mmCIF file of C-alpha atoms and ligand atoms in Angstrom:
data_model
loop_
_atom_site.group_PDB
_atom_site.id
_atom_site.type_symbol
_atom_site.label_atom_id
_atom_site.label_comp_id
_atom_site.label_asym_id
_atom_site.label_seq_id
_atom_site.Cartn_x
_atom_site.Cartn_y
_atom_site.Cartn_z
ATOM 1 C CA MET A 1 21.120 10.097 39.462
ATOM 2 C CA VAL A 2 21.490 11.074 35.798
ATOM 3 C CA HIS A 3 24.690 12.956 34.997
ATOM 4 C CA LEU A 4 24.621 15.771 32.475
ATOM 5 C CA SER A 5 27.633 14.169 30.824
ATOM 6 C CA SER A 6 25.662 10.981 30.128
ATOM 7 C CA ILE A 7 22.830 13.013 28.569
ATOM 8 C CA ALA A 8 25.388 14.767 26.391
ATOM 9 C CA THR A 9 26.818 11.385 25.352
ATOM 10 C CA ALA A 10 23.342 10.081 24.543
ATOM 11 C CA LEU A 11 22.568 13.223 22.573
ATOM 12 C CA ALA A 12 25.778 12.858 20.602
ATOM 13 C CA ALA A 13 24.898 9.239 19.854
ATOM 14 C CA GLY A 14 21.439 10.270 18.675
ATOM 15 C CA LEU A 15 19.866 8.102 21.353
ATOM 16 C CA LEU A 16 17.532 10.535 23.059
ATOM 17 C CA PRO A 17 14.580 10.265 20.669
ATOM 18 C CA GLN A 18 14.723 6.534 21.263
ATOM 19 C CA LEU A 19 15.036 6.940 25.044
ATOM 20 C CA ALA A 20 12.017 9.206 25.066
ATOM 21 C CA ASN A 21 10.028 6.354 23.526
ATOM 22 C CA ALA A 22 11.847 3.507 25.248
ATOM 23 C CA ALA A 23 8.581 1.896 26.095
ATOM 24 C CA GLY A 24 8.703 -1.351 24.147
ATOM 25 C CA LEU A 25 7.428 -2.231 20.695
ATOM 26 C CA ASN A 26 3.783 -2.860 21.543
ATOM 27 C CA THR A 27 3.526 0.147 23.823
ATOM 28 C CA ALA A 28 5.027 2.356 21.116
ATOM 29 C CA ALA A 29 2.817 0.783 18.414
ATOM 30 C CA THR A 30 -0.403 1.346 20.328
ATOM 31 C CA ALA A 31 0.650 4.886 21.254
ATOM 32 C CA LYS A 32 1.112 5.451 17.523
ATOM 33 C CA GLY A 33 -2.463 4.321 16.851
ATOM 34 C CA LEU A 34 -1.880 0.686 15.819
ATOM 35 C CA ASP A 35 -3.847 -2.059 17.554
ATOM 36 C CA TYR A 36 -0.829 -4.237 18.383
ATOM 37 C CA PHE A 37 2.770 -5.251 17.814
ATOM 38 C CA GLY A 38 3.117 -9.008 18.174
ATOM 39 C CA THR A 39 5.045 -12.160 17.427
ATOM 40 C CA ALA A 40 4.572 -15.696 16.196
ATOM 41 C CA THR A 41 5.429 -18.496 18.575
ATOM 42 C CA ASP A 42 5.342 -22.281 18.498
ATOM 43 C CA ASN A 43 4.625 -25.041 20.992
ATOM 44 C CA PRO A 44 8.141 -26.544 21.307
ATOM 45 C CA GLU A 45 9.451 -23.162 22.487
ATOM 46 C CA LEU A 46 6.972 -22.886 25.333
ATOM 47 C CA THR A 47 9.173 -25.014 27.605
ATOM 48 C CA ASP A 48 12.056 -22.502 27.350
ATOM 49 C CA ASN A 49 11.702 -20.338 30.477
ATOM 50 C CA THR A 50 13.918 -17.491 29.290
ATOM 51 C CA TYR A 51 12.013 -17.375 26.011
ATOM 52 C CA MET A 52 8.685 -17.411 27.846
ATOM 53 C CA THR A 53 9.548 -14.466 30.067
ATOM 54 C CA GLN A 54 10.030 -12.267 27.018
ATOM 55 C CA LEU A 55 7.094 -13.783 25.078
ATOM 56 C CA LYS A 56 4.797 -12.686 27.900
ATOM 57 C CA ASN A 57 6.228 -9.158 27.935
ATOM 58 C CA THR A 58 3.230 -7.158 26.744
ATOM 59 C CA ASP A 59 5.323 -4.012 26.605
ATOM 60 C CA ASP A 60 6.847 -5.581 23.461
ATOM 61 C CA PHE A 61 4.170 -8.083 22.365
ATOM 62 C CA GLY A 62 0.451 -7.368 22.496
ATOM 63 C CA GLN A 63 -0.416 -10.172 20.110
ATOM 64 C CA LEU A 64 0.547 -13.805 19.398
ATOM 65 C CA THR A 65 0.211 -16.029 16.319
ATOM 66 C CA PRO A 66 0.649 -19.804 16.544
ATOM 67 C CA GLY A 67 3.304 -20.630 13.931
ATOM 68 C CA ASN A 68 2.074 -24.161 13.262
ATOM 69 C CA SER A 69 -0.486 -25.495 15.707
ATOM 70 C CA MET A 70 -3.712 -24.258 14.110
ATOM 71 C CA LYS A 71 -2.824 -25.500 10.608
ATOM 72 C CA TRP A 72 -4.812 -28.287 8.966
ATOM 73 C CA ASP A 73 -2.309 -31.095 9.674
ATOM 74 C CA ALA A 74 -2.343 -30.153 13.368
ATOM 75 C CA THR A 75 -6.096 -29.615 13.782
ATOM 76 C CA GLU A 76 -7.638 -32.321 11.555
ATOM 77 C CA PRO A 77 -4.970 -34.981 11.031
ATOM 78 C CA SER A 78 -7.556 -37.517 9.877
ATOM 79 C CA GLN A 79 -10.928 -36.708 8.383
ATOM 80 C CA ASN A 80 -13.408 -35.291 10.863
ATOM 81 C CA SER A 81 -11.142 -36.123 13.792
ATOM 82 C CA PHE A 82 -10.022 -32.876 15.393
ATOM 83 C CA SER A 83 -7.141 -32.099 17.708
ATOM 84 C CA PHE A 84 -6.912 -28.716 19.400
ATOM 85 C CA GLU A 85 -4.470 -29.337 22.233
ATOM 86 C CA LYS A 86 -1.482 -27.481 20.733
ATOM 87 C CA GLY A 87 -3.527 -24.616 19.353
ATOM 88 C CA ASP A 88 -5.306 -24.286 22.690
ATOM 89 C CA ALA A 89 -1.961 -24.001 24.507
ATOM 90 C CA ILE A 90 -1.158 -20.847 22.546
ATOM 91 C CA ALA A 91 -4.705 -19.469 22.635
ATOM 92 C CA ASP A 92 -4.745 -19.939 26.417
ATOM 93 C CA LEU A 93 -1.355 -18.286 26.760
ATOM 94 C CA ALA A 94 -2.491 -15.230 24.807
ATOM 95 C CA GLU A 95 -5.660 -15.026 26.892
ATOM 96 C CA ALA A 96 -3.766 -15.347 30.187
ATOM 97 C CA ASN A 97 -1.342 -12.604 29.129
ATOM 98 C CA GLY A 98 -4.039 -10.294 27.748
ATOM 99 C CA GLN A 99 -2.541 -10.577 24.232
ATOM 100 C CA LYS A 100 -4.606 -10.560 21.050
ATOM 101 C CA LEU A 101 -4.573 -13.768 19.010
ATOM 102 C CA ARG A 102 -4.158 -13.930 15.230
ATOM 103 C CA CYS A 103 -5.297 -17.392 14.207
ATOM 104 C CA HIS A 104 -3.312 -19.024 11.380
ATOM 105 C CA ASN A 105 -4.473 -20.603 9.069
ATOM 106 C CA LEU A 106 -7.505 -22.415 7.638
ATOM 107 C CA VAL A 107 -6.712 -23.196 3.986
ATOM 108 C CA TRP A 108 -3.151 -23.611 2.696
ATOM 109 C CA TYR A 109 -1.480 -25.945 0.234
ATOM 110 C CA GLN A 110 1.303 -26.759 2.736
ATOM 111 C CA GLN A 111 0.988 -28.665 6.003
ATOM 112 C CA LEU A 112 -2.058 -30.414 4.626
ATOM 113 C CA PRO A 113 -2.574 -33.959 5.873
ATOM 114 C CA SER A 114 -2.264 -36.574 3.116
ATOM 115 C CA TRP A 115 -5.958 -37.466 3.366
ATOM 116 C CA VAL A 116 -6.616 -33.987 1.926
ATOM 117 C CA SER A 117 -3.696 -33.506 -0.489
ATOM 118 C CA GLY A 118 -3.837 -37.069 -1.815
ATOM 119 C CA GLY A 119 -7.550 -37.772 -1.487
ATOM 120 C CA SER A 120 -9.891 -38.822 -4.343
ATOM 121 C CA TRP A 121 -12.165 -35.829 -4.465
ATOM 122 C CA THR A 122 -14.993 -34.408 -6.505
ATOM 123 C CA ASN A 123 -15.966 -30.747 -6.392
ATOM 124 C CA GLU A 124 -18.810 -31.629 -3.990
ATOM 125 C CA THR A 125 -16.900 -33.894 -1.597
ATOM 126 C CA LEU A 126 -13.936 -31.534 -1.281
ATOM 127 C CA THR A 127 -16.221 -28.521 -0.786
ATOM 128 C CA GLU A 128 -17.923 -30.401 2.057
ATOM 129 C CA ALA A 129 -14.577 -31.361 3.636
ATOM 130 C CA LEU A 130 -13.339 -27.771 3.319
ATOM 131 C CA LYS A 131 -16.477 -26.335 4.906
ATOM 132 C CA ASN A 132 -16.432 -28.937 7.658
ATOM 133 C CA HIS A 133 -12.798 -28.168 8.521
ATOM 134 C CA ILE A 134 -13.382 -24.439 8.654
ATOM 135 C CA THR A 135 -16.647 -24.692 10.566
ATOM 136 C CA LYS A 136 -15.248 -26.989 13.249
ATOM 137 C CA VAL A 137 -11.954 -25.129 13.739
ATOM 138 C CA VAL A 138 -13.422 -21.622 13.707
ATOM 139 C CA THR A 139 -16.258 -22.681 16.016
ATOM 140 C CA HIS A 140 -13.754 -24.180 18.461
ATOM 141 C CA TYR A 141 -11.848 -20.874 18.654
ATOM 142 C CA LYS A 142 -14.928 -18.629 18.407
ATOM 143 C CA GLY A 143 -14.491 -15.455 20.407
ATOM 144 C CA LYS A 144 -10.737 -15.998 20.837
ATOM 145 C CA CYS A 145 -9.342 -14.928 17.478
ATOM 146 C CA TYR A 146 -8.924 -11.261 16.679
ATOM 147 C CA ALA A 147 -8.379 -12.436 13.115
ATOM 148 C CA TRP A 148 -8.186 -15.611 11.041
ATOM 149 C CA ASP A 149 -5.909 -16.081 8.054
ATOM 150 C CA VAL A 150 -8.663 -17.836 6.123
ATOM 151 C CA VAL A 151 -6.786 -18.506 2.891
ATOM 152 C CA ASN A 152 -2.986 -18.496 2.811
ATOM 153 C CA GLU A 153 -0.713 -18.248 -0.245
ATOM 154 C CA ALA A 154 -3.238 -19.042 -2.987
ATOM 155 C CA LEU A 155 -1.070 -17.309 -5.602
ATOM 156 C CA ASN A 156 2.032 -18.086 -7.614
ATOM 157 C CA ASP A 157 4.614 -15.329 -7.978
ATOM 158 C CA ASP A 158 3.273 -14.394 -11.440
ATOM 159 C CA GLY A 159 -0.181 -13.813 -9.978
ATOM 160 C CA SER A 160 -1.765 -17.025 -11.302
ATOM 161 C CA TYR A 161 -3.538 -19.349 -8.889
ATOM 162 C CA ARG A 162 -1.527 -22.141 -7.329
ATOM 163 C CA GLU A 163 -2.647 -25.524 -8.635
ATOM 164 C CA ASN A 164 -3.394 -26.819 -5.154
ATOM 165 C CA VAL A 165 -5.922 -29.576 -4.433
ATOM 166 C CA PHE A 166 -8.655 -27.017 -3.738
ATOM 167 C CA TYR A 167 -8.115 -25.105 -6.982
ATOM 168 C CA GLN A 168 -7.939 -28.338 -8.977
ATOM 169 C CA HIS A 169 -11.316 -29.603 -7.772
ATOM 170 C CA ILE A 170 -13.280 -26.456 -6.906
ATOM 171 C CA GLY A 171 -11.635 -23.707 -8.949
ATOM 172 C CA GLU A 172 -11.218 -20.165 -7.599
ATOM 173 C CA ALA A 173 -14.599 -20.491 -5.853
ATOM 174 C CA TYR A 174 -12.841 -22.333 -3.018
ATOM 175 C CA ILE A 175 -11.652 -18.938 -1.796
ATOM 176 C CA PRO A 176 -15.055 -17.225 -1.292
ATOM 177 C CA ILE A 177 -16.494 -20.522 -0.060
ATOM 178 C CA ALA A 178 -13.807 -20.579 2.659
ATOM 179 C CA PHE A 179 -14.560 -16.984 3.702
ATOM 180 C CA GLU A 180 -18.315 -17.694 3.798
ATOM 181 C CA ALA A 181 -17.804 -20.715 6.053
ATOM 182 C CA ALA A 182 -15.483 -18.799 8.392
ATOM 183 C CA ALA A 183 -17.902 -15.873 8.709
ATOM 184 C CA ALA A 184 -20.777 -18.233 9.445
ATOM 185 C CA ALA A 185 -18.819 -19.816 12.297
ATOM 186 C CA ASP A 186 -17.499 -16.600 13.914
ATOM 187 C CA SER A 187 -18.987 -13.371 12.669
ATOM 188 C CA ASP A 188 -16.736 -11.271 14.922
ATOM 189 C CA ALA A 189 -13.312 -12.510 13.775
ATOM 190 C CA LYS A 190 -11.590 -10.404 11.124
ATOM 191 C CA LEU A 191 -11.165 -12.580 8.042
ATOM 192 C CA TYR A 192 -7.911 -12.191 6.084
ATOM 193 C CA TYR A 193 -6.320 -13.270 2.836
ATOM 194 C CA ASN A 194 -2.601 -13.753 3.693
ATOM 195 C CA ASP A 195 0.374 -14.001 1.306
ATOM 196 C CA TYR A 196 4.024 -13.038 0.673
ATOM 197 C CA SER A 197 5.557 -10.925 -2.119
ATOM 198 C CA ILE A 198 2.373 -8.844 -2.236
ATOM 199 C CA GLU A 199 3.997 -6.014 -0.224
ATOM 200 C CA TYR A 200 5.116 -4.160 -3.371
ATOM 201 C CA GLY A 201 3.397 -3.500 -6.681
ATOM 202 C CA GLY A 202 3.361 -6.106 -9.444
ATOM 203 C CA ASP A 203 1.433 -9.081 -10.808
ATOM 204 C CA LYS A 204 1.120 -10.830 -7.457
ATOM 205 C CA ALA A 205 -0.112 -7.728 -5.609
ATOM 206 C CA ASN A 206 -2.640 -7.109 -8.406
ATOM 207 C CA ALA A 207 -3.823 -10.701 -8.088
ATOM 208 C CA ALA A 208 -4.227 -10.303 -4.308
ATOM 209 C CA GLU A 209 -6.437 -7.273 -4.957
ATOM 210 C CA LYS A 210 -8.462 -9.438 -7.348
ATOM 211 C CA ILE A 211 -8.932 -12.008 -4.588
ATOM 212 C CA VAL A 212 -10.397 -9.321 -2.318
ATOM 213 C CA LYS A 213 -12.789 -8.305 -5.113
ATOM 214 C CA LEU A 214 -13.626 -11.949 -5.874
ATOM 215 C CA VAL A 215 -14.671 -12.623 -2.286
ATOM 216 C CA GLN A 216 -16.633 -9.370 -2.200
ATOM 217 C CA SER A 217 -18.327 -10.278 -5.513
ATOM 218 C CA TYR A 218 -19.677 -13.459 -3.889
ATOM 219 C CA GLY A 219 -21.173 -11.315 -1.124
ATOM 220 C CA ALA A 220 -18.853 -12.939 1.406
ATOM 221 C CA LYS A 221 -17.096 -11.086 4.226
ATOM 222 C CA ILE A 222 -13.400 -10.283 3.856
ATOM 223 C CA ASP A 223 -11.920 -7.850 6.372
ATOM 224 C CA GLY A 224 -8.229 -7.774 5.676
ATOM 225 C CA VAL A 225 -5.149 -8.506 3.625
ATOM 226 C CA GLY A 226 -2.198 -9.922 5.545
ATOM 227 C CA LEU A 227 1.155 -9.081 4.019
ATOM 228 C CA GLN A 228 3.641 -11.572 5.394
ATOM 229 C CA GLY A 229 6.673 -9.285 5.128
ATOM 230 C CA HIS A 230 9.488 -11.835 4.711
ATOM 231 C CA PHE A 231 12.389 -9.813 3.305
ATOM 232 C CA THR A 232 16.146 -9.937 2.735
ATOM 233 C CA VAL A 233 18.600 -7.323 3.998
ATOM 234 C CA GLY A 234 19.222 -4.671 1.350
ATOM 235 C CA GLN A 235 16.342 -5.917 -0.810
ATOM 236 C CA THR A 236 13.469 -4.437 1.158
ATOM 237 C CA PRO A 237 11.399 -1.835 -0.724
ATOM 238 C CA SER A 238 11.318 1.771 0.432
ATOM 239 C CA LYS A 239 8.805 2.950 3.017
ATOM 240 C CA LYS A 240 7.112 5.027 0.314
ATOM 241 C CA ASP A 241 6.624 2.061 -2.039
ATOM 242 C CA LEU A 242 5.475 -0.196 0.784
ATOM 243 C CA ALA A 243 2.962 2.389 2.023
ATOM 244 C CA SER A 244 1.653 2.942 -1.498
ATOM 245 C CA THR A 245 0.920 -0.795 -1.844
ATOM 246 C CA LEU A 246 -0.753 -0.931 1.568
ATOM 247 C CA LYS A 247 -3.035 1.871 0.414
ATOM 248 C CA SER A 248 -3.993 -0.021 -2.755
ATOM 249 C CA TYR A 249 -5.565 -2.672 -0.500
ATOM 250 C CA THR A 250 -7.197 -0.318 1.996
ATOM 251 C CA ALA A 251 -8.797 1.469 -0.983
ATOM 252 C CA LEU A 252 -10.825 -1.732 -1.460
ATOM 253 C CA GLY A 253 -12.378 -1.271 1.993
ATOM 254 C CA VAL A 254 -10.249 -3.796 3.906
ATOM 255 C CA GLU A 255 -7.686 -3.387 6.670
ATOM 256 C CA VAL A 256 -4.077 -4.513 6.309
ATOM 257 C CA ALA A 257 -1.405 -5.898 8.621
ATOM 258 C CA TYR A 258 2.156 -7.166 8.332
ATOM 259 C CA THR A 259 1.648 -10.690 9.598
ATOM 260 C CA GLU A 260 4.999 -12.543 9.481
ATOM 261 C CA MET A 261 7.711 -9.915 9.316
ATOM 262 C CA ASP A 262 11.411 -10.798 9.304
ATOM 263 C CA VAL A 263 14.481 -9.591 7.405
ATOM 264 C CA ARG A 264 17.052 -12.307 6.765
ATOM 265 C CA MET A 265 20.701 -11.927 5.808
ATOM 266 C CA GLU A 266 23.458 -14.109 4.435
ATOM 267 C CA THR A 267 25.349 -15.384 7.475
ATOM 268 C CA PRO A 268 27.631 -14.561 9.165
ATOM 269 C CA SER A 269 26.263 -11.160 10.068
ATOM 270 C CA SER A 270 28.351 -7.990 10.025
ATOM 271 C CA SER A 271 27.825 -4.539 11.481
ATOM 272 C CA ASP A 272 26.910 -3.255 7.995
ATOM 273 C CA LYS A 273 24.306 -5.960 7.498
ATOM 274 C CA LEU A 274 22.849 -5.413 10.975
ATOM 275 C CA SER A 275 22.627 -1.697 10.304
ATOM 276 C CA GLN A 276 20.905 -2.242 6.934
ATOM 277 C CA GLN A 277 18.570 -4.733 8.595
ATOM 278 C CA SER A 278 17.542 -2.076 11.086
ATOM 279 C CA THR A 279 16.826 0.342 8.209
ATOM 280 C CA ASP A 280 14.786 -2.344 6.399
ATOM 281 C CA TYR A 281 12.697 -3.141 9.470
ATOM 282 C CA ALA A 282 12.121 0.588 9.958
ATOM 283 C CA SER A 283 10.861 0.932 6.351
ATOM 284 C CA LEU A 284 8.301 -1.828 6.872
ATOM 285 C CA VAL A 285 7.161 -0.650 10.281
ATOM 286 C CA GLY A 286 7.113 2.995 9.173
ATOM 287 C CA ALA A 287 4.945 2.131 6.154
ATOM 288 C CA CYS A 288 2.351 0.493 8.401
ATOM 289 C CA ALA A 289 2.536 3.266 11.000
ATOM 290 C CA GLU A 290 1.763 5.947 8.429
ATOM 291 C CA THR A 291 -1.029 4.044 6.666
ATOM 292 C CA GLU A 292 -4.573 4.506 7.869
ATOM 293 C CA GLY A 293 -6.069 1.012 8.056
ATOM 294 C CA CYS A 294 -2.789 -0.780 8.835
ATOM 295 C CA VAL A 295 -3.808 -2.253 12.163
ATOM 296 C CA GLY A 296 -0.752 -4.113 13.372
ATOM 297 C CA ILE A 297 2.563 -5.838 12.875
ATOM 298 C CA THR A 298 3.610 -9.395 13.733
ATOM 299 C CA ILE A 299 7.182 -10.681 13.541
ATOM 300 C CA TRP A 300 7.679 -14.376 12.663
ATOM 301 C CA ASP A 301 9.140 -15.145 16.061
ATOM 302 C CA TRP A 302 11.270 -12.655 17.934
ATOM 303 C CA THR A 303 14.583 -14.498 18.456
ATOM 304 C CA ASP A 304 16.961 -16.004 15.896
ATOM 305 C CA LYS A 305 17.048 -19.066 18.128
ATOM 306 C CA TYR A 306 13.640 -20.172 16.830
ATOM 307 C CA SER A 307 13.517 -18.575 13.386
ATOM 308 C CA TRP A 308 12.289 -20.685 10.457
ATOM 309 C CA VAL A 309 14.785 -19.031 8.072
ATOM 310 C CA PRO A 310 17.973 -21.178 8.315
ATOM 311 C CA ASP A 311 15.956 -24.386 7.746
ATOM 312 C CA THR A 312 14.470 -22.997 4.545
ATOM 313 C CA PHE A 313 17.171 -20.718 3.106
ATOM 314 C CA SER A 314 20.552 -22.389 3.372
ATOM 315 C CA GLY A 315 23.257 -19.885 4.350
ATOM 316 C CA TYR A 316 20.748 -17.276 5.536
ATOM 317 C CA GLY A 317 19.547 -16.385 9.008
ATOM 318 C CA ASP A 318 19.770 -13.747 11.754
ATOM 319 C CA ALA A 319 16.384 -12.477 10.592
ATOM 320 C CA CYS A 320 14.758 -11.508 13.906
ATOM 321 C CA PRO A 321 15.100 -8.366 16.074
ATOM 322 C CA TRP A 322 16.666 -10.405 18.919
ATOM 323 C CA ASP A 323 19.693 -12.657 18.399
ATOM 324 C CA GLU A 324 19.860 -16.329 19.362
ATOM 325 C CA ASN A 325 21.050 -15.376 22.857
ATOM 326 C CA TYR A 326 17.972 -13.164 23.311
ATOM 327 C CA LYS A 327 19.992 -9.969 22.967
ATOM 328 C CA LYS A 328 18.279 -7.066 21.195
ATOM 329 C CA LYS A 329 19.831 -6.230 17.822
ATOM 330 C CA GLN A 330 20.016 -2.841 16.144
ATOM 331 C CA ALA A 331 16.792 -3.821 14.364
ATOM 332 C CA TYR A 332 14.928 -3.528 17.669
ATOM 333 C CA ASN A 333 15.855 0.150 17.911
ATOM 334 C CA GLY A 334 15.047 0.653 14.219
ATOM 335 C CA ILE A 335 11.538 -0.663 14.822
ATOM 336 C CA LEU A 336 11.106 1.329 18.026
ATOM 337 C CA ASN A 337 12.211 4.560 16.391
ATOM 338 C CA ALA A 338 9.904 3.941 13.405
ATOM 339 C CA LEU A 339 7.066 3.639 15.924
ATOM 340 C CA GLY A 340 8.213 6.730 17.837
ATOM 341 C CA GLY A 341 7.067 9.863 16.056
ATOM 342 C CA SER A 342 6.071 13.081 17.735
ATOM 343 C CA SER A 343 3.247 13.091 20.255
ATOM 344 C CA SER A 344 1.222 15.350 17.949
ATOM 345 C CA ALA A 345 1.589 12.857 15.062
ATOM 346 C CA ARG A 346 0.396 10.092 17.370
ATOM 347 C CA LYS A 347 -2.592 12.119 18.486
ATOM 348 C CA SER A 348 -3.685 13.027 14.995
ATOM 349 C CA ARG A 349 -3.576 9.367 13.846
ATOM 350 C CA LYS A 350 -5.577 8.302 16.879
ATOM 351 C CA MET A 351 -8.098 11.066 16.331
ATOM 352 C CA ARG A 352 -8.513 10.082 12.668
ATOM 353 C CA ARG A 353 -9.067 6.459 13.668
ATOM 354 C CA ASN A 354 -11.653 7.439 16.280
ATOM 355 C CA MET A 355 -13.467 9.563 13.752
ATOM 356 C CA ILE A 356 -13.566 6.643 11.303
ATOM 357 C CA THR A 357 -14.842 4.313 14.045
ATOM 358 C CA ARG A 358 -17.610 6.778 14.832
ATOM 359 C CA GLY A 359 -18.466 6.959 11.139
ATOM 360 C CA ASN A 360 -17.372 10.579 10.621
HETATM 361 O O1 G3I B 401 5.881 -31.770 13.314
HETATM 362 C C1 G3I B 401 7.053 -32.348 12.762
HETATM 363 C C2 G3I B 401 7.753 -33.200 13.771
HETATM 364 O O2 G3I B 401 6.920 -34.280 14.103
HETATM 365 C C3 G3I B 401 9.086 -33.676 13.194
HETATM 366 O O3 G3I B 401 9.797 -34.388 14.172
HETATM 367 C C4 G3I B 401 9.934 -32.498 12.731
HETATM 368 C C5 G3I B 401 11.225 -32.932 12.058
HETATM 369 O O4 G3I B 401 11.718 -31.947 11.199
HETATM 370 O O5 G3I B 401 9.178 -31.755 11.793
HETATM 371 C C6 G3I B 401 7.992 -31.243 12.337
HETATM 372 O O6 G3I B 401 7.337 -30.499 11.353
HETATM 373 C C7 G3I B 401 7.904 -29.238 11.056
HETATM 374 C C8 G3I B 401 6.860 -28.151 11.360
HETATM 375 O O7 G3I B 401 7.347 -26.880 10.950
HETATM 376 C C9 G3I B 401 6.521 -28.080 12.851
HETATM 377 O O8 G3I B 401 7.660 -27.773 13.596
HETATM 378 C C10 G3I B 401 8.256 -29.199 9.584
HETATM 379 O O9 G3I B 401 9.319 -30.099 9.319
HETATM 380 C C11 G3I B 401 8.650 -27.801 9.155
HETATM 381 O O10 G3I B 401 8.806 -27.767 7.737
HETATM 382 C C12 G3I B 401 7.569 -26.824 9.560
HETATM 383 O O11 G3I B 401 7.991 -25.534 9.171
HETATM 384 C C13 G3I B 401 7.017 -24.511 9.276
HETATM 385 C C14 G3I B 401 6.672 -23.972 7.893
HETATM 386 O O12 G3I B 401 5.738 -22.912 8.027
HETATM 387 C C15 G3I B 401 6.074 -25.033 6.989
HETATM 388 O O13 G3I B 401 5.996 -24.552 5.706
HETATM 389 C C16 G3I B 401 7.600 -23.393 10.119
HETATM 390 O O14 G3I B 401 7.820 -23.873 11.450
HETATM 391 C C17 G3I B 401 6.622 -22.233 10.143
HETATM 392 O O15 G3I B 401 7.241 -21.148 10.802
HETATM 393 C C18 G3I B 401 6.294 -21.835 8.709
HETATM 394 O O16 G3I B 401 5.404 -20.773 8.727
HETATM 395 C C19 G3I B 401 5.039 -20.238 7.447
HETATM 396 C C20 G3I B 401 3.646 -19.678 7.569
HETATM 397 O O17 G3I B 401 2.765 -20.632 8.084
HETATM 398 C C21 G3I B 401 3.149 -19.165 6.213
HETATM 399 N N1 G3I B 401 4.075 -18.242 5.618
HETATM 400 C C22 G3I B 401 5.465 -18.668 5.561
HETATM 401 C C23 G3I B 401 5.939 -19.111 6.940
HETATM 402 C C24 G3I B 401 7.408 -19.468 6.912
HETATM 403 O O18 G3I B 401 7.626 -20.586 6.080
#
């Protein structure tokens, strides 16, 4: 039985709008007109039963991304010898749970086996190896991937191309060549360019737009730009600025998604930092929710227990919406509220999307 006094307390605490939408992140996201709210995961975590119970909770997660197991070093550790066991474990999990799968990634300068990064290549031999990798991996997962991150992090922060092995031997053409090969192997998967620090305007965002146009100029299929969304507490752009950048990509005729969202802080955490983190998450999620063509949001794992952040940024962590003991942080409510909105706002976004789908 609900006591009036507890409703009054909830009202005073400003909790009722959240309670009205207390349906979970994916449920709220899809009600708002997005296709999914999801999370990255990784094979070592799949033996943790408590973790698995929440990972399978489709009320919160309607989509999974393998954090490592579809990358080049995992899938083709030696030339033309493929290994799909770890990637399959996550693809199978998503399928069993009825979760969409974002497949990650085909071409990246990191986690490349040494036969690629240190090989003696010509333009022709590396192009063949690149096409072979993409063809075999995409064909293996054909029909299972909602989307593929085809090319990941091709840009330096100033917007110039990274001097990776592909750029050195093939030039910028390696990017459209990769998209062509992926489309040939699975014409139904959405093909994305994925990068970080392209979520706000500047040289790098302009260069990401140029990549979309480059692929289009080759007549190759590119469906989306993935904005990784790795941010730091208190240094996350405003919802308005984030939404404006999302729209600069959708204006090119592609969809967008936040693909690796997290908001790290200098540890230890404090109530102020946790509160600001919630605001920052809400800015990101709100920007996607209000942008036509922003199809979904993925967090780069859901619990601090398995976050990549402390290993990479010394002294930083606590970046996920759940803490390392699987307890929801304020950020969870910030995300949920940003996905809440009024039922009329939800309806109008859904109606607009349906009209676009029908070609109106
Ligand atoms: O596989 C080896 C294992 O054999 C070894 O015992 C262990 C010892 O440290 O290392 C294992 O490799 C680690 C690998 O993850 C798999 O767990 C690497 O050291 C570690 O550096 C690697 O980190 C991954 C990172 O990409 C590599 O740059 C993170 O887990 C992964 O979350 C992260 O993901 C990237 C996205 O793909 C692209 N955007 C940025 C994002 C965060 O860095």
